Coordinates of C-alpha atoms and ligand atoms in Angstrom, one line a residue:
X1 CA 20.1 29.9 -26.2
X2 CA 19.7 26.7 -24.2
X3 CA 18.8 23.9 -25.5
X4 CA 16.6 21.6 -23.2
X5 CA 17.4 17.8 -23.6
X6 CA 15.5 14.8 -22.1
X7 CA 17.2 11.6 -21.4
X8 CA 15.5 9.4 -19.2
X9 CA 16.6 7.8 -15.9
X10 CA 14.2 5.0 -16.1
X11 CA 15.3 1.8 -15.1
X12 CA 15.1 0.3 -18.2
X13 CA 16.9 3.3 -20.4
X14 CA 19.4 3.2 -17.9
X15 CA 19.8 -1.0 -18.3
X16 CA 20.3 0.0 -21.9
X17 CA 22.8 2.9 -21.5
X18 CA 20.8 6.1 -20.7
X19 CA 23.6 7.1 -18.2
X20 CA 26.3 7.2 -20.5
X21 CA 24.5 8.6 -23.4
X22 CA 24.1 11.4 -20.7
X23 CA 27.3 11.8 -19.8
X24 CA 28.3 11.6 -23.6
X25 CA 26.0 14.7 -24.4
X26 CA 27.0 16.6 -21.4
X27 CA 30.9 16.1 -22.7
X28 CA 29.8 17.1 -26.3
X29 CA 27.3 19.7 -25.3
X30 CA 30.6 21.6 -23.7
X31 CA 33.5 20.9 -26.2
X32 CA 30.8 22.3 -29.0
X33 CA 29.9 25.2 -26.6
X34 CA 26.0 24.5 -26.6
X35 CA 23.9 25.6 -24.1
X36 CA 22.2 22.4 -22.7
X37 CA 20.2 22.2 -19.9
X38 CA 19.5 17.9 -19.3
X39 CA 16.1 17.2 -17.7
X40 CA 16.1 13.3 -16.3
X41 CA 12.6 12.1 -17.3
X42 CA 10.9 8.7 -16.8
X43 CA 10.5 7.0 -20.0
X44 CA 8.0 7.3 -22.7
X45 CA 7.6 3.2 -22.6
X46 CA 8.5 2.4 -26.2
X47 CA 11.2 0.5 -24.5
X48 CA 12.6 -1.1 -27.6
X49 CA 14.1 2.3 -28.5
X50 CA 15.4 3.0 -25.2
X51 CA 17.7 5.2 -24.6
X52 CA 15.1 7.5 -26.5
X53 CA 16.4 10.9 -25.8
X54 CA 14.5 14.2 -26.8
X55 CA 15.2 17.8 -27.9
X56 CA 12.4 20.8 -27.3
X57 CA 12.6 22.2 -30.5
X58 CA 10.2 25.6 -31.7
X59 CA 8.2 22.8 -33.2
X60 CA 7.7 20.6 -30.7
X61 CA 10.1 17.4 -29.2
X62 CA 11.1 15.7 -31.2
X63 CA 12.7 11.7 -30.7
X64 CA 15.6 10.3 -31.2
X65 CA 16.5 6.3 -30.5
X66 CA 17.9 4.0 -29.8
X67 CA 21.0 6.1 -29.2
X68 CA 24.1 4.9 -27.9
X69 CA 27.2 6.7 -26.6
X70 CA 28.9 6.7 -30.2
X71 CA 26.0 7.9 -31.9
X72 CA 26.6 11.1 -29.7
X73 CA 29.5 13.1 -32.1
X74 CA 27.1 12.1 -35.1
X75 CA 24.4 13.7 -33.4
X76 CA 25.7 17.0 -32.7
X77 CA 27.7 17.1 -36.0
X78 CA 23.9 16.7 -37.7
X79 CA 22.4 19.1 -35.2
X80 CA 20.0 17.2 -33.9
X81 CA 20.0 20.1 -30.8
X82 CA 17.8 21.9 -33.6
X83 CA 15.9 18.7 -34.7
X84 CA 18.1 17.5 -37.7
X85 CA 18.3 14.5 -39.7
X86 CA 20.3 11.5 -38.3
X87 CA 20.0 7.5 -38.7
X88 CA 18.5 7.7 -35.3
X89 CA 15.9 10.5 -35.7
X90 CA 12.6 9.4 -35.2
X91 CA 10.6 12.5 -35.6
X92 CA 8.1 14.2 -33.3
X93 CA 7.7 12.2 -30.4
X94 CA 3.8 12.5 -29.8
X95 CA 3.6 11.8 -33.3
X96 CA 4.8 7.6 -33.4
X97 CA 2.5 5.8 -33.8
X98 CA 2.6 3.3 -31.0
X99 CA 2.5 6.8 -28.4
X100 CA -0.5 8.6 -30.9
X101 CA -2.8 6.1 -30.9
X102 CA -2.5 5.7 -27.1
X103 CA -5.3 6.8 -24.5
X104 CA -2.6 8.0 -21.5
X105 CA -4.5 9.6 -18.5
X106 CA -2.6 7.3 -15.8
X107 CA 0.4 7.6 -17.5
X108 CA -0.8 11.4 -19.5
X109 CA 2.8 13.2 -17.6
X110 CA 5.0 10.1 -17.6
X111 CA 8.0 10.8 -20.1
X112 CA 7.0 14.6 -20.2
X113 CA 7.6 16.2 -17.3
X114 CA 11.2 16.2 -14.5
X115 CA 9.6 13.4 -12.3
X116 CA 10.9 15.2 -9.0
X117 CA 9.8 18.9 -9.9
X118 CA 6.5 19.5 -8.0
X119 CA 6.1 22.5 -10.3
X120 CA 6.9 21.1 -13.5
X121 CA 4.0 18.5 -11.9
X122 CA 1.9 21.4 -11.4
X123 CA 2.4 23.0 -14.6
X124 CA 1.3 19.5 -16.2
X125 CA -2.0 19.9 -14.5
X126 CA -0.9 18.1 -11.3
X127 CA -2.3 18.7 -7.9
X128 CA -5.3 19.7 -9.3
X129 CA -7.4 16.7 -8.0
X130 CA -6.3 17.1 -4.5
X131 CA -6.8 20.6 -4.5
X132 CA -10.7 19.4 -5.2
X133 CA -10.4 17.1 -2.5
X134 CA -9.5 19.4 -0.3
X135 CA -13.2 20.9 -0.8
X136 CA -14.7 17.5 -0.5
X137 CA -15.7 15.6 2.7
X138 CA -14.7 12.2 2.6
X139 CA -18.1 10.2 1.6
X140 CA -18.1 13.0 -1.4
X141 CA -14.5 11.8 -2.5
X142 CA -15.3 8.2 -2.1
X143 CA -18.7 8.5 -4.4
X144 CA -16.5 10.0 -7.3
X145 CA -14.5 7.2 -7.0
X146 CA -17.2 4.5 -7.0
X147 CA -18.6 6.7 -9.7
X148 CA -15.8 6.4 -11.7
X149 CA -15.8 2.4 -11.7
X150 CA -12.5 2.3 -10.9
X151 CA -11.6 -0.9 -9.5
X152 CA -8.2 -2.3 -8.1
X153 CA -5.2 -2.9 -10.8
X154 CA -3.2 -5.2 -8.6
X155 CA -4.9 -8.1 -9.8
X156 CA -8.5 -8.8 -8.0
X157 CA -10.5 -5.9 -9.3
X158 CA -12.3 -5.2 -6.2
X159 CA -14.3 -1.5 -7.1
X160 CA -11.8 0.7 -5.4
X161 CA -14.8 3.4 -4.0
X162 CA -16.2 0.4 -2.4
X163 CA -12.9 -0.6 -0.3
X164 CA -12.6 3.2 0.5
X165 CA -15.7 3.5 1.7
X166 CA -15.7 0.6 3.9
X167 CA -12.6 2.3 5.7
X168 CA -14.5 5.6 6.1
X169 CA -17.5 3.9 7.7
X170 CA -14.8 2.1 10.2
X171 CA -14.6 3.4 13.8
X172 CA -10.8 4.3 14.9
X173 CA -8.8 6.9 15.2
X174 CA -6.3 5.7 13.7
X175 CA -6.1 4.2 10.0
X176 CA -3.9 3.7 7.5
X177 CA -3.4 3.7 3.8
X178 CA -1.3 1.4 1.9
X179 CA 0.0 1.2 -1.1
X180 CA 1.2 -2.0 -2.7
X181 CA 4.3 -1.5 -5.1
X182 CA 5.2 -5.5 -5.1
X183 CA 4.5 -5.5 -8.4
X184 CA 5.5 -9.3 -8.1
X185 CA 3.7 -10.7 -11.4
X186 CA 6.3 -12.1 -14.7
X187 CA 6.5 -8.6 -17.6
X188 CA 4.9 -6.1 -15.7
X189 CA 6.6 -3.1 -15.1
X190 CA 3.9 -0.1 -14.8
X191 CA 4.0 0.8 -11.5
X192 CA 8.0 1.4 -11.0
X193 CA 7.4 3.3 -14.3
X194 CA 5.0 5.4 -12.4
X195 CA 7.3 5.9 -9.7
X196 CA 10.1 6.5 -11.2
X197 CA 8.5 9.0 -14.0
X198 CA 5.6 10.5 -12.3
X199 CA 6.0 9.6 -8.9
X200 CA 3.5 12.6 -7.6
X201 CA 0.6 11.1 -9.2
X202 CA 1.0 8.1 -6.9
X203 CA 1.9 10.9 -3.8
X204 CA -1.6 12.9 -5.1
X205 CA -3.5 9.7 -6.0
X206 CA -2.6 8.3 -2.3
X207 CA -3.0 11.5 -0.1
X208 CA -6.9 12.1 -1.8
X209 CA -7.1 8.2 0.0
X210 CA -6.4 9.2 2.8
X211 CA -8.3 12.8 2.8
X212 CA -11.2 10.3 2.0
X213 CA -10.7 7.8 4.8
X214 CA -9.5 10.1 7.7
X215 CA -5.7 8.6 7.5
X216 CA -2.7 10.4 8.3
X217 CA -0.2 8.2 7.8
X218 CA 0.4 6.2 4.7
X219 CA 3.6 3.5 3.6
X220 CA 4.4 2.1 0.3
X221 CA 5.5 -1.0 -0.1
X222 CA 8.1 -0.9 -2.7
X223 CA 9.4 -4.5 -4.6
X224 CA 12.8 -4.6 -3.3
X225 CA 14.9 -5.0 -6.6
X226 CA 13.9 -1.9 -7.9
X227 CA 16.4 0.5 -6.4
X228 CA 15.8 3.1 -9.0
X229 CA 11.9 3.6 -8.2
X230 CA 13.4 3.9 -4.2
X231 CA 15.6 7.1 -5.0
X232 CA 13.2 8.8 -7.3
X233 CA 10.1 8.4 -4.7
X234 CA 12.4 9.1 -1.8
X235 CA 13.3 11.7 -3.6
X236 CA 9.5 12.6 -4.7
X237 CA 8.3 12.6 -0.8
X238 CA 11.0 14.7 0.2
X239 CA 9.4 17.1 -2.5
X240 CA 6.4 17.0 -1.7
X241 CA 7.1 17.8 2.0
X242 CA 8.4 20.7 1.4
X243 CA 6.2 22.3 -1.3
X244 CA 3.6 21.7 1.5
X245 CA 1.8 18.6 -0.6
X246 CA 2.5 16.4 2.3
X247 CA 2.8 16.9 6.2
X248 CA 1.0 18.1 9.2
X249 CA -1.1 21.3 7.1
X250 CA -1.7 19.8 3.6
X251 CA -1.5 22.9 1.4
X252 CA -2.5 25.2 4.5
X253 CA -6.4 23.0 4.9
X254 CA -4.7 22.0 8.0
X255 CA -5.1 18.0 7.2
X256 CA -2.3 16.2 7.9
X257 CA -0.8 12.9 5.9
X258 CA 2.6 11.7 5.9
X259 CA 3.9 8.9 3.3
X260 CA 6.4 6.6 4.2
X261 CA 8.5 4.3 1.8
X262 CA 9.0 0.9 3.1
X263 CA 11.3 -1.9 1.2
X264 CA 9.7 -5.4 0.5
X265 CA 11.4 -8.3 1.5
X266 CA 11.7 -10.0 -2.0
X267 CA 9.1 -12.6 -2.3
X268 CA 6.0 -13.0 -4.4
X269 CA 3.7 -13.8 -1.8
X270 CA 4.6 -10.5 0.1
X271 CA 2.5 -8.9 -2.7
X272 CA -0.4 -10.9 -1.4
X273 CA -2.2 -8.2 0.6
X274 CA -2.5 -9.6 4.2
X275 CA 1.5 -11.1 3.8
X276 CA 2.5 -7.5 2.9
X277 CA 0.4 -6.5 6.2
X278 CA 2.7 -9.1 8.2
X279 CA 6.2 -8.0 6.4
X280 CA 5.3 -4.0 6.9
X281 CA 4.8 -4.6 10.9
X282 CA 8.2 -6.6 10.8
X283 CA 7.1 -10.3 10.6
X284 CA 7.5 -12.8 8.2
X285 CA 5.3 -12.4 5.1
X286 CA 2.9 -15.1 5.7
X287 CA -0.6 -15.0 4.3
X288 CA -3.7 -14.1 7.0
X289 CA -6.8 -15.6 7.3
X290 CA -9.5 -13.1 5.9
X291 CA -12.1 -11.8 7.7
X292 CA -11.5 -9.8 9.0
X293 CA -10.3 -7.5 5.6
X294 CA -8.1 -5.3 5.7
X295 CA -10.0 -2.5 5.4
X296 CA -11.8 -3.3 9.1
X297 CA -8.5 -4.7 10.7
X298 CA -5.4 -4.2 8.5
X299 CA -2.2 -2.8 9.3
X300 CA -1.2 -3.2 12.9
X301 CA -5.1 -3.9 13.9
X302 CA -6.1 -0.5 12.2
X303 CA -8.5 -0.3 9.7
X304 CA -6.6 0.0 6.3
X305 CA -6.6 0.9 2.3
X306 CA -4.9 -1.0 0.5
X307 CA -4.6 -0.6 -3.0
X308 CA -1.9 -1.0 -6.2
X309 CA 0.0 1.9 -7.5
X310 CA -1.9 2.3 -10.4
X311 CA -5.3 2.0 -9.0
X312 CA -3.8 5.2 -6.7
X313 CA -2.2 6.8 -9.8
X314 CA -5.6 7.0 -11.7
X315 CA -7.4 8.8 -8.9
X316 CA -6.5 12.1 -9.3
X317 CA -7.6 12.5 -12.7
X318 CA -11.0 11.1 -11.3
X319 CA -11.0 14.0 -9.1
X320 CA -9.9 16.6 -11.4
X321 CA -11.9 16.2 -14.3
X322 CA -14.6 14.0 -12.9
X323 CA -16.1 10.5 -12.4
X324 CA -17.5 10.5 -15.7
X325 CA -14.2 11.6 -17.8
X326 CA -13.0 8.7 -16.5
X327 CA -16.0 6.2 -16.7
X328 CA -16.5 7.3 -20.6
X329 CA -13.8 5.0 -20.9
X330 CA -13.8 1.3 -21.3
X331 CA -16.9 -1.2 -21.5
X332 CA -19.2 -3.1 -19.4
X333 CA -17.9 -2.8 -15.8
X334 CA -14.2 -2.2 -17.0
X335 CA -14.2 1.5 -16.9
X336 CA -11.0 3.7 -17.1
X337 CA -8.4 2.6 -18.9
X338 CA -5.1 0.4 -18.1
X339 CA -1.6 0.3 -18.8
X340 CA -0.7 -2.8 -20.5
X341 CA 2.7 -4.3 -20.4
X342 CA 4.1 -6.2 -23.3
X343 CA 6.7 -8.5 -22.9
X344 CA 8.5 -11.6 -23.4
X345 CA 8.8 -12.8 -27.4
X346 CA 7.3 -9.3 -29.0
X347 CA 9.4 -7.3 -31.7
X348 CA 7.9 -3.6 -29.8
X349 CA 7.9 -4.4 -25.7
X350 CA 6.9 -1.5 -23.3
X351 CA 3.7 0.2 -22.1
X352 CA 0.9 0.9 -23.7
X353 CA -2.4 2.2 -22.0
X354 CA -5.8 1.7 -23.5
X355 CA -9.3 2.2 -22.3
X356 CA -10.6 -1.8 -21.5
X357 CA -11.9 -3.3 -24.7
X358 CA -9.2 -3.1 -26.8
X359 CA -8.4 -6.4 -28.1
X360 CA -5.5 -9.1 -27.1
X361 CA -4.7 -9.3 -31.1
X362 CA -4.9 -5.8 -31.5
X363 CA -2.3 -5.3 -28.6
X364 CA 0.0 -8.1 -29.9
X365 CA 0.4 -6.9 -33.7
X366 CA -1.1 -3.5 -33.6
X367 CA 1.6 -2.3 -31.0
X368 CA 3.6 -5.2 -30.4
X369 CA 4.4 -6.3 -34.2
X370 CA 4.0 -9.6 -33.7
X371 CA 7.2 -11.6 -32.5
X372 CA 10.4 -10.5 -31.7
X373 CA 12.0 -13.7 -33.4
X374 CA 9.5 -13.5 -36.2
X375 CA 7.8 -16.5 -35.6
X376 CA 4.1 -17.0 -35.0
X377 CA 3.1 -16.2 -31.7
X378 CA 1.4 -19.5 -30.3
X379 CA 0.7 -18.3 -26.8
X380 CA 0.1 -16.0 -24.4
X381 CA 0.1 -14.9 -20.6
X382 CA -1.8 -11.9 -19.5
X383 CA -1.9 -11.4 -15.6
X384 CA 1.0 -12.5 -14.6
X385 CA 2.2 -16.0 -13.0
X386 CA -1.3 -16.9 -12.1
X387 CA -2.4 -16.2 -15.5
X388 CA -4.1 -19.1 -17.9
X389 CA -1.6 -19.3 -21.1
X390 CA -4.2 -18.4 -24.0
X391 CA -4.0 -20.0 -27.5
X392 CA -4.7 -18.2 -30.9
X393 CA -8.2 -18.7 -31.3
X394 CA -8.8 -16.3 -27.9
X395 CA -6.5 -13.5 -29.4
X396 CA -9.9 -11.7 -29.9
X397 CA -11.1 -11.4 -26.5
X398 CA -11.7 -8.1 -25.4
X399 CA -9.7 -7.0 -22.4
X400 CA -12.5 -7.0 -20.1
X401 CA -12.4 -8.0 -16.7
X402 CA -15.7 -10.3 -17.4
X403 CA -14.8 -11.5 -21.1
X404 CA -11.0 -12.4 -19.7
X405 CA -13.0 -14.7 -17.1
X406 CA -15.2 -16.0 -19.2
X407 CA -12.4 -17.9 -21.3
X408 CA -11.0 -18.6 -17.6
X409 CA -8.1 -16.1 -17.9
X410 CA -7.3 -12.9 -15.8
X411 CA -6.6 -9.1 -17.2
X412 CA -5.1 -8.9 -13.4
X413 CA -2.1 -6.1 -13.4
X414 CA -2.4 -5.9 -17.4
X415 CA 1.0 -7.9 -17.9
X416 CA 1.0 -9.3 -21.5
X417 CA 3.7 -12.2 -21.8
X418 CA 4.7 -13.6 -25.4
X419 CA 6.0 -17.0 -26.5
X420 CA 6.0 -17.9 -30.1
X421 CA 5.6 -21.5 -32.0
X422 CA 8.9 -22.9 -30.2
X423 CA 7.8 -23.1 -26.6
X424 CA 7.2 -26.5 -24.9
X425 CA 3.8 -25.5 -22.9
X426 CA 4.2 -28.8 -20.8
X427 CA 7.5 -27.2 -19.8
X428 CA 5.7 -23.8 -19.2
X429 CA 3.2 -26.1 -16.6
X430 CA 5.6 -27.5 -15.1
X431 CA 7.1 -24.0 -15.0
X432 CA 3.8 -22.9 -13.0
X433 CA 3.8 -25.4 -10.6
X434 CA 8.1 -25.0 -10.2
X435 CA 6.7 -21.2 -9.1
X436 CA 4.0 -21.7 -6.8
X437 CA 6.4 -24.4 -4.9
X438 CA 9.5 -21.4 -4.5
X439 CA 6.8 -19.0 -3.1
X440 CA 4.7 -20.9 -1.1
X441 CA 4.4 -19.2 2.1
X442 CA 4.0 -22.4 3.4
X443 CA 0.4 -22.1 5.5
X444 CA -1.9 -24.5 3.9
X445 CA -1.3 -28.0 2.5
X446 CA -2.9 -28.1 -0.9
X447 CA -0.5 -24.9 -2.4
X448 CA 2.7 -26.0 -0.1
X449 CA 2.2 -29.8 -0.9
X450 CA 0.5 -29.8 -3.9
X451 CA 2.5 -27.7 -5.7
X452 CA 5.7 -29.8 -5.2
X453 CA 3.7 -33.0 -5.8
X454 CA 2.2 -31.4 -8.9
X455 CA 6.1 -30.6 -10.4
X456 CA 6.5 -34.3 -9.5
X457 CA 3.4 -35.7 -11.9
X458 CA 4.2 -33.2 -14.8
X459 CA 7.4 -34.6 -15.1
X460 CA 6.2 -38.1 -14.9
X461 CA 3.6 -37.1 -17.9
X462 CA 6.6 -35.4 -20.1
X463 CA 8.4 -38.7 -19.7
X464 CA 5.8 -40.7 -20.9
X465 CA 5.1 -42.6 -17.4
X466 CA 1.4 -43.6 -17.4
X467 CA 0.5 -40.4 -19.0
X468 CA -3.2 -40.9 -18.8
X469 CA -3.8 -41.9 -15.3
X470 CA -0.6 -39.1 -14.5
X471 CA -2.8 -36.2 -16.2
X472 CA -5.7 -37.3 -14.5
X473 CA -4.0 -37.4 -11.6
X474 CA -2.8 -33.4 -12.5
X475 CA -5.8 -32.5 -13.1
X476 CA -7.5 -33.6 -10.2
X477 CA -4.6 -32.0 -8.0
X478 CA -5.5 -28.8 -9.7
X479 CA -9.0 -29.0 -8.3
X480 CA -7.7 -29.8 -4.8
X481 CA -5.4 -26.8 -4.7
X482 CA -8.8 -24.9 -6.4
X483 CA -11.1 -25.2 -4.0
X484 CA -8.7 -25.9 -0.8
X485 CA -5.7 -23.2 -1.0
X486 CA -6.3 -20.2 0.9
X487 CA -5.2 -17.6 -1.1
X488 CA -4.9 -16.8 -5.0
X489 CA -0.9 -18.8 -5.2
X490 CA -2.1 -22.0 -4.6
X491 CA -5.9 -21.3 -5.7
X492 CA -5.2 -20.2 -9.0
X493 CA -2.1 -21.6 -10.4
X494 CA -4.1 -23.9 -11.3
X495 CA -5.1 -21.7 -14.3
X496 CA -1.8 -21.9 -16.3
X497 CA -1.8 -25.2 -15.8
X498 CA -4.9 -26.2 -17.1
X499 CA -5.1 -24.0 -19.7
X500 CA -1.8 -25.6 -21.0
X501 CA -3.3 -29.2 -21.1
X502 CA -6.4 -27.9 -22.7
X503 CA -5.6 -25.9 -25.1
X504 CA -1.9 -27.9 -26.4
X505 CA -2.5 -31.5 -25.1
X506 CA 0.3 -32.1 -27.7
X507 CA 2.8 -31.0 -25.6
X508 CA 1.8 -33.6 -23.1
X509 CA 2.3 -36.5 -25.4
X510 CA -1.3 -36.4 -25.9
X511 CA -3.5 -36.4 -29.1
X512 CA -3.7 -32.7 -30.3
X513 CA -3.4 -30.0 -33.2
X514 CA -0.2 -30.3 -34.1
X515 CA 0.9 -26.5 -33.5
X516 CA 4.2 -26.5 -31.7
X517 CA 7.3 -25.7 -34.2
X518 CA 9.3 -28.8 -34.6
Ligands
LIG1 C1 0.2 -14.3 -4.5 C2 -0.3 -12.9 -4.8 C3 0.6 -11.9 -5.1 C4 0.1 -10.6 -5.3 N1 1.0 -9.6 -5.7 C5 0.6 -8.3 -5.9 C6 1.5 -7.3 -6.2 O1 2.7 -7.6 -6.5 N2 1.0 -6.0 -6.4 C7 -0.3 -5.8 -6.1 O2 -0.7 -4.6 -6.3 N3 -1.2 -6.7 -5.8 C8 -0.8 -8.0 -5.6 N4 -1.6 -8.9 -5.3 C9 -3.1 -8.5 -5.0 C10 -3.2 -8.0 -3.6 O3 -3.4 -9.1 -2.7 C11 -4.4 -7.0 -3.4 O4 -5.5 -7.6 -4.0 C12 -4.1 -5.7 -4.0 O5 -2.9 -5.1 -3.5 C13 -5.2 -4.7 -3.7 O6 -5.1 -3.5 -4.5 P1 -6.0 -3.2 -5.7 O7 -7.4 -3.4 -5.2 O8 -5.7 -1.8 -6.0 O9 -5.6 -4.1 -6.8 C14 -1.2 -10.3 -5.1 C15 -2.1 -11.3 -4.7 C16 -1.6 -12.6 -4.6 C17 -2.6 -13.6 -4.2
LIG2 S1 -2.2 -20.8 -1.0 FE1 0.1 -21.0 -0.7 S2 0.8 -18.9 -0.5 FE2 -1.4 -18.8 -0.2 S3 -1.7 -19.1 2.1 FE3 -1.7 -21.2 1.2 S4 0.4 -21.8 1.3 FE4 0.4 -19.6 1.6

């Protein structure tokens, strides 16, 4: 009988030796004479047991991890092809806890299923959203989704119906839908998950866009170090072509969309929507004056969609089991859920996706286990680079779009960065302002100026040169760049920045809880 095996071709189970552990069971599979047949998934996201491999066993799959290449002889000689004991055995795999207590619907086939099998897709209740679609006209499609409350997981939040339905309501005959796979921000990681272990959800999620709209032609705009995520969608759209998912007669309705993968030119601002505009038509990614949006005069003049990978990977479950499904998840006007990234200084990194309202504290020790070193955790970075740095005392805060905002912070793209009682958060300010001076794109004074200034008088304060008048100074550059940057770089690194002097003035020399590890 053959056995079915699933080691995953993830980018991070491959960093780890997910490729050799393959070819280590392959080898062993023959010189024991079992019947293997090795399905490359995407990973399951418990990425500190990576490579996690699986066996489909009578009773289920069950886990095994971390497994390296020598574990392999150990393995078959303790028959783990029929579930048995070994050091490494972890049990059933929908059974750990950190993948149990999970709400997956984004991420509900990711880890399961042969990310490049349209029918394995199908079989996992894929293409059943755009098959609804199909049915739908476009204004019907585009109230599901503002019914759903689904609103953009790149960072802003903007209600994701409400962008489509701006688009639909825009004369042309041509328009376009974009997807933005930058995924630019520090620890995050869930959209090249998505594309390289489900990357039909994205295809689905995408082509029910553009059945809402009236596109036909859609691009992704893929980060460029993430060569993996490249072959698998490549690989995906190719797929999808054929099966008849994609092209000029979408599943015989006669619609026509065709996806295109584009690769980005390896800078944070070209995740910035407008500068992704500028670097898909050719130019250099420099940040547009808005109006017009996007959605009225967006790629090469045309009206456009843009949205993040996730926001397009949670649509088709909005359209296969219905706005509300979805909108029964989450509180206040977070609805849905999102996957969370953990990252940095925690003991249990990888993804974990919630419905909104789940707490910061629960995220950290709940799933994450607290440190990785051991040591207290003293702050955090959700949303990325932009992101204020919170202290202890907000480790309650809902995730919640509103109640992140109201303690000035940002869910944004639900990256979760750690640092525990040994970090110098001077160090991680002047870290924010180092960033914002690299990626400047360079069109307006107070982020291309400021920020390079603003390095300057955080250094001057960590030295101990007039450090009253120099964070006065800080702080009132912060403003500046506030109010007068035209885009979210310079307008909101102020956030990490500030939230460093207010919440651990002691790292600035200045009076202060004494928190920081000596
Ligand atoms: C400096 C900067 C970098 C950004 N990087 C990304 C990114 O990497 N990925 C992304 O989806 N959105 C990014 N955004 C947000 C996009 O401008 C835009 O809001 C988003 O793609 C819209 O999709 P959504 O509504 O689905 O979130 C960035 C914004 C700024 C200001
Ligand atoms: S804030 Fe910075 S990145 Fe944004 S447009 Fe101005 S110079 Fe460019």
């Amino acid at each position: 009988m053959t056995v079915t095996l699933y080691v995953p071709r993830d980018a991070a189970a491959l960093s780890v030796g997910a490729e050799e552990v393959a070819q280590a069971i392959t080898h062993a599979a023959a010189t024991h004479g079992e019947q293997i047949s090795v399905v490359r998934n995407g990973s399951r996201g418990l990425l500190w047991l990576e490579p996690l491999i699986e066996v489909a066993t009578p009773a289920g799959r069950i886990a095994y991890g971390s497994v390296a290449p020598e574990d392999v002889p150990g393995l078959f000689a303790a028959g783990f092809l029929r579930g048995g004991a070994h050091a490494r055995l972890l049990g059933p795999t929908e059974e750990i806890p950190y993948l149990k207590r999970q709400e997956r619907l984004t991420f509900a086939r990711v880890g399961i299923t042969d990310p490049i099998s349209t029918a394995d897709y199908e079989a996992h209740g894929g293409w059943r959203g755009l098959r609804n679609a199909l049915a739908l006209s476009g204004a019907d499609i585009v109230e599901a989704v503002i019914q759903s409350g689904l609103r953009g997981r790149g960072g802003a939040a903007f209600p994701a119906g409400i962008k489509w339905r701006t688009v639909l309501n825009t004369t042309g005959t041509i328009k376009y839908v974009v997807c933005n796979a930058d995924e630019g921000d520090s620890g995050t990681f869930s959209d090249r998950m998505i594309m390289e272990g489900d990357p039909f959800v994205l295809i689905e999620g995408m082509t029910i866009s553009a059945l809402a709209v009236g596109a036909e032609q859609g691009y992704v705009y893929l980060r460029s170090e993430y060569p993996d995520a490249e072959r698998v969608f490549e690989a995906a759209i190719a797929a999808a072509h054929q099966a008849g998912y994609l092209g000029d007669d979408i599943l015989g309705s006669g619609r026509t969309f065709h996806l295109e993968l584009r690769r980005g030119a390896g800078a944070y601002i070209c995740g910035e929507e407008t500068a992704m505009l500028e670097s898909l038509e050719g130019k250099r990614g420099m940040v547009r004056f808005k109006p017009p949006l996007p959605a009225i005069e967006g790629l090469f003049g045309k009206p456009t969609v843009i949205n993040n990978v996730i926001t397009f990977a949670s649509v088709p479950i909005i359209l296969d089991k219905g706005a509300k499904y979805y909108a029964d998840y989450g509180m206040g006007r977070s609805r849905g859920t999102l996957p969370f990234q953990l990252a940095g200084n925690i003991k249990h990194g990888g993804l974990v996706e919630k419905a909104f309202g789940i707490t910061l504290r629960e995220l950290l020790y709940d799933y994450g286990g607290g440190s990785a070193s051991g040591r207290p955790i003293r702050a955090v970075q959700v949303g990325g680079p932009l992101g204020a740095y919170l202290p202890e005392s907000q480790f309650d805060t809902p995730l919640d779009y509103e109640a992140f905002a109201a303690i000035g912070g940002m869910v944004g793209h639900g990256g979760v960065v750690v640092f525990d009682d040994t970090v110098d958060m001077a160090q991680m300010a002047r870290y924010a302002m180092e960033f914002c001076a690299i990626e400047s794109c360079g069109k307006c004074t107070p982020c291309r100026i400021g920020s390079t200034r603003g390095v300057e008088v955080i250094d001057r304060v960590r030295q101990g040169e007039r450090r009253e008048a120099n964070i006065e100074l800080l702080r009132d550059l912060c403003e500046t760049m506030l109010h007068g940057s035209l885009c979210a770089l310079g307008g909101m690194t102020p956030f990490p920045v500030r939230s460093a002097l207010d919440h651990f003035p002691e790292d600035f020399g200045v009076p202060g809880k004494a928190a920081k590890a000596a």
